[in-house]
PDB file of C-alpha atoms in Angstrom:
ATOM      1  CA  LEU A   1      -0.206  -0.163   0.023  1.00 51.00           C
ATOM      2  CA  ASN A   2       0.796   3.448   0.242  1.00 62.00           C
ATOM      3  CA  ASP A   3       2.360   3.398  -3.997  1.00 67.00           C
ATOM      4  CA  ASN A   4       3.891  -0.141  -2.999  1.00 66.00           C
ATOM      5  CA  PRO A   5       1.752  -2.537  -4.854  1.00 66.00           C
ATOM      6  CA  SER A   6       1.906  -6.327  -3.191  1.00 69.00           C
ATOM      7  CA  TYR A   7      -0.161  -9.084  -4.196  1.00 69.00           C
ATOM      8  CA  TYR A   8      -1.118 -11.809  -2.006  1.00 72.00           C
ATOM      9  CA  LYS A   9      -2.274 -14.871  -3.463  1.00 78.00           C
ATOM     10  CA  ILE A  10      -4.899 -17.284  -0.964  1.00 82.00           C
ATOM     11  CA  THR A  11      -5.735 -20.273  -2.139  1.00 86.00           C
ATOM     12  CA  LEU A  12      -8.895 -21.899   0.152  1.00 85.00           C
ATOM     13  CA  SER A  13      -9.823 -25.338  -0.299  1.00 86.00           C
ATOM     14  CA  GLY A  14     -12.780 -27.465   1.718  1.00 83.00           C
ATOM     15  CA  THR A  15     -15.151 -30.024   1.027  1.00 83.00           C
ATOM     16  CA  VAL A  16     -18.841 -29.417   0.510  1.00 80.00           C
ATOM     17  CA  LYS A  17     -21.213 -32.009   2.784  1.00 81.00           C
ATOM     18  CA  SER A  18     -24.692 -32.063   2.083  1.00 85.00           C
ATOM     19  CA  PRO A  19     -27.358 -33.137   4.372  1.00 89.00           C
ATOM     20  CA  LYS A  20     -28.222 -36.457   4.203  1.00 89.00           C
ATOM     21  CA  ILE A  21     -30.468 -39.475   5.733  1.00 91.00           C
ATOM     22  CA  ASN A  22     -29.525 -42.916   6.137  1.00 92.00           C
ATOM     23  CA  PHE A  23     -32.084 -45.609   7.268  1.00 93.00           C
ATOM     24  CA  ASP A  24     -31.718 -48.946   9.738  1.00 94.00           C
ATOM     25  CA  PRO A  25     -32.754 -51.019   7.800  1.00 93.00           C
ATOM     26  CA  PRO A  26     -32.096 -49.700   4.313  1.00 90.00           C
ATOM     27  CA  PHE A  27     -35.134 -51.118   3.220  1.00 87.00           C
ATOM     28  CA  LEU A  28     -38.809 -52.428   4.268  1.00 87.00           C
ATOM     29  CA  MET A  29     -40.575 -55.796   3.827  1.00 87.00           C
ATOM     30  CA  LEU A  30     -43.713 -55.552   5.542  1.00 87.00           C
ATOM     31  CA  MET A  31     -45.403 -58.939   6.207  1.00 87.00           C
ATOM     32  CA  PRO A  32     -48.965 -60.137   4.769  1.00 88.00           C
ATOM     33  CA  VAL A  33     -51.373 -59.849   6.321  1.00 91.00           C
ATOM     34  CA  PRO A  34     -55.726 -60.288   6.451  1.00 94.00           C
ATOM     35  CA  LEU A  35     -57.510 -57.769   4.944  1.00 94.00           C
ATOM     36  CA  ASP A  36     -58.326 -54.473   7.250  1.00 94.00           C
ATOM     37  CA  VAL A  37     -55.508 -56.004   9.521  1.00 95.00           C
ATOM     38  CA  LYS A  38     -52.594 -53.213  10.172  1.00 95.00           C
ATOM     39  CA  THR A  39     -48.910 -54.493   9.832  1.00 93.00           C
ATOM     40  CA  GLU A  40     -46.380 -52.148  11.226  1.00 94.00           C
ATOM     41  CA  THR A  41     -42.648 -52.097  12.012  1.00 94.00           C
ATOM     42  CA  ALA A  42     -40.130 -49.033  13.372  1.00 95.00           C
ATOM     43  CA  ILE A  43     -37.165 -47.774  11.535  1.00 95.00           C
ATOM     44  CA  ASN A  44     -33.921 -45.647  12.898  1.00 95.00           C
ATOM     45  CA  ILE A  45     -33.678 -42.281  10.606  1.00 94.00           C
ATOM     46  CA  ILE A  46     -30.637 -41.238  11.219  1.00 93.00           C
ATOM     47  CA  PRO A  47     -29.230 -37.700   9.968  1.00 92.00           C
ATOM     48  CA  GLN A  48     -25.699 -36.904   8.613  1.00 89.00           C
ATOM     49  CA  ASP A  49     -23.970 -33.804   8.081  1.00 86.00           C
ATOM     50  CA  TYR A  50     -26.614 -31.148   9.314  1.00 87.00           C
ATOM     51  CA  LEU A  51     -25.688 -27.809  10.312  1.00 84.00           C
ATOM     52  CA  ARG A  52     -29.405 -26.796  11.571  1.00 85.00           C
ATOM     53  CA  GLN A  53     -32.588 -27.816  12.791  1.00 88.00           C
ATOM     54  CA  SER A  54     -35.184 -29.233   9.839  1.00 91.00           C
ATOM     55  CA  ARG A  55     -38.326 -31.395   9.529  1.00 94.00           C
ATOM     56  CA  ILE A  56     -38.529 -34.069   7.838  1.00 94.00           C
ATOM     57  CA  GLN A  57     -42.054 -34.845   5.794  1.00 94.00           C
ATOM     58  CA  VAL A  58     -43.058 -38.106   4.231  1.00 94.00           C
ATOM     59  CA  GLU A  59     -44.280 -39.095   1.020  1.00 94.00           C
ATOM     60  CA  LEU A  60     -46.646 -41.990   1.141  1.00 93.00           C
ATOM     61  CA  PRO A  61     -47.311 -43.905  -2.028  1.00 92.00           C
ATOM     62  CA  GLU A  62     -50.906 -43.543  -3.375  1.00 91.00           C
ATOM     63  CA  LEU A  63     -51.866 -47.003  -4.889  1.00 90.00           C
ATOM     64  CA  GLU A  64     -54.330 -47.783  -7.968  1.00 88.00           C
ATOM     65  CA  LEU A  65     -56.215 -50.672  -7.974  1.00 87.00           C
ATOM     66  CA  GLU A  66     -57.402 -53.032 -10.399  1.00 86.00           C
ATOM     67  CA  ASP A  67     -60.628 -51.144 -10.888  1.00 89.00           C
ATOM     68  CA  GLY A  68     -58.425 -47.915 -10.649  1.00 89.00           C
ATOM     69  CA  ASP A  69     -59.575 -46.906  -7.163  1.00 90.00           C
ATOM     70  CA  ARG A  70     -57.040 -45.160  -5.053  1.00 91.00           C
ATOM     71  CA  ILE A  71     -55.874 -45.738  -2.078  1.00 92.00           C
ATOM     72  CA  TYR A  72     -53.146 -45.017   0.878  1.00 92.00           C
ATOM     73  CA  PRO A  73     -52.247 -47.772   2.698  1.00 94.00           C
ATOM     74  CA  PHE A  74     -49.162 -46.672   4.212  1.00 94.00           C
ATOM     75  CA  SER A  75     -49.175 -44.184   7.398  1.00 95.00           C
ATOM     76  CA  VAL A  76     -46.121 -42.793   9.595  1.00 96.00           C
ATOM     77  CA  GLN A  77     -45.675 -41.565  12.806  1.00 96.00           C
ATOM     78  CA  PHE A  78     -42.880 -40.364  14.713  1.00 96.00           C
ATOM     79  CA  PRO A  79     -43.180 -41.291  18.522  1.00 96.00           C
ATOM     80  CA  GLU A  80     -40.626 -38.715  19.624  1.00 93.00           C
ATOM     81  CA  GLY A  81     -41.295 -36.180  16.873  1.00 93.00           C
ATOM     82  CA  GLN A  82     -40.009 -35.820  13.437  1.00 93.00           C
ATOM     83  CA  ASN A  83     -37.419 -32.971  13.736  1.00 93.00           C
ATOM     84  CA  ILE A  84     -33.759 -32.941  13.258  1.00 91.00           C
ATOM     85  CA  VAL A  85     -32.088 -31.363  16.167  1.00 87.00           C
ATOM     86  CA  LEU A  86     -28.904 -30.876  16.756  1.00 82.00           C
ATOM     87  CA  SER A  87     -27.584 -31.229  20.251  1.00 78.00           C
ATOM     88  CA  SER A  88     -24.991 -28.710  22.234  1.00 75.00           C
ATOM     89  CA  ASP A  89     -21.968 -31.252  21.467  1.00 77.00           C
ATOM     90  CA  ASP A  90     -22.745 -30.827  17.512  1.00 72.00           C
ATOM     91  CA  THR A  91     -24.575 -34.588  17.853  1.00 78.00           C
ATOM     92  CA  ILE A  92     -27.904 -35.414  15.633  1.00 84.00           C
ATOM     93  CA  LYS A  93     -30.490 -37.368  17.393  1.00 87.00           C
ATOM     94  CA  GLU A  94     -31.612 -40.415  15.454  1.00 92.00           C
ATOM     95  CA  LEU A  95     -35.418 -40.244  14.507  1.00 94.00           C
ATOM     96  CA  ILE A  96     -37.264 -43.074  15.092  1.00 96.00           C
ATOM     97  CA  CYS A  97     -40.742 -43.749  12.437  1.00 96.00           C
ATOM     98  CA  HIS A  98     -43.284 -46.311  12.690  1.00 96.00           C
ATOM     99  CA  ILE A  99     -44.398 -47.510   9.259  1.00 95.00           C
ATOM    100  CA  SER A 100     -47.845 -49.142   9.105  1.00 95.00           C
ATOM    101  CA  PHE A 101     -49.918 -50.890   6.422  1.00 93.00           C
ATOM    102  CA  ARG A 102     -53.733 -51.369   6.521  1.00 94.00           C
ATOM    103  CA  SER A 103     -56.055 -51.973   3.391  1.00 92.00           C
ATOM    104  CA  SER A 104     -59.611 -53.683   3.064  1.00 91.00           C
ATOM    105  CA  ARG A 105     -58.660 -54.578  -0.340  1.00 90.00           C
ATOM    106  CA  PRO A 106     -56.226 -57.025  -1.804  1.00 89.00           C
ATOM    107  CA  VAL A 107     -53.036 -55.142  -2.471  1.00 88.00           C
ATOM    108  CA  SER A 108     -49.386 -56.051  -3.002  1.00 83.00           C
ATOM    109  CA  PHE A 109     -46.820 -52.748  -3.780  1.00 83.00           C
ATOM    110  CA  LEU A 110     -43.238 -52.406  -4.219  1.00 85.00           C
ATOM    111  CA  GLY A 111     -42.212 -49.197  -4.559  1.00 86.00           C
ATOM    112  CA  SER A 112     -40.908 -46.174  -2.702  1.00 89.00           C
ATOM    113  CA  MET A 113     -41.187 -43.489   0.146  1.00 91.00           C
ATOM    114  CA  PHE A 114     -39.635 -40.484  -0.270  1.00 93.00           C
ATOM    115  CA  PHE A 115     -38.046 -38.823   3.599  1.00 93.00           C
ATOM    116  CA  ILE A 116     -37.899 -35.146   2.445  1.00 93.00           C
ATOM    117  CA  ASP A 117     -36.211 -32.157   4.518  1.00 90.00           C
ATOM    118  CA  GLU A 118     -37.150 -28.574   4.618  1.00 88.00           C
ATOM    119  CA  GLU A 119     -34.862 -28.023   1.765  1.00 85.00           C
ATOM    120  CA  GLU A 120     -35.780 -30.820  -0.233  1.00 86.00           C
ATOM    121  CA  ASN A 121     -32.970 -32.981   0.337  1.00 84.00           C
TER     122      ASN A 121
END
């Protein structure tokens, strides 16, 4: 400065970590049950690399029956809440999700449920 230009080159490097969630178990198979009987299981949702609180939403599949009727036989509950919360020591608590199925009509299904945070990850 002071009419003596000096140039400094600064090189920055870093790693960008996108928030993601893992599941335990990684896939779900519910046992066949009689009509109008509920079957249910619990999964653990394991959030990773979140820097702030977020809320998980679930997109449940709509099933189309042979006669064209559409049903939503799946439901989910989060008994301890569906917020991803960072603790004071920067750890993230796992979430428990209960997934249940009940149908009064015969149906089988192979597909996906989508778990989405507030930033649509």
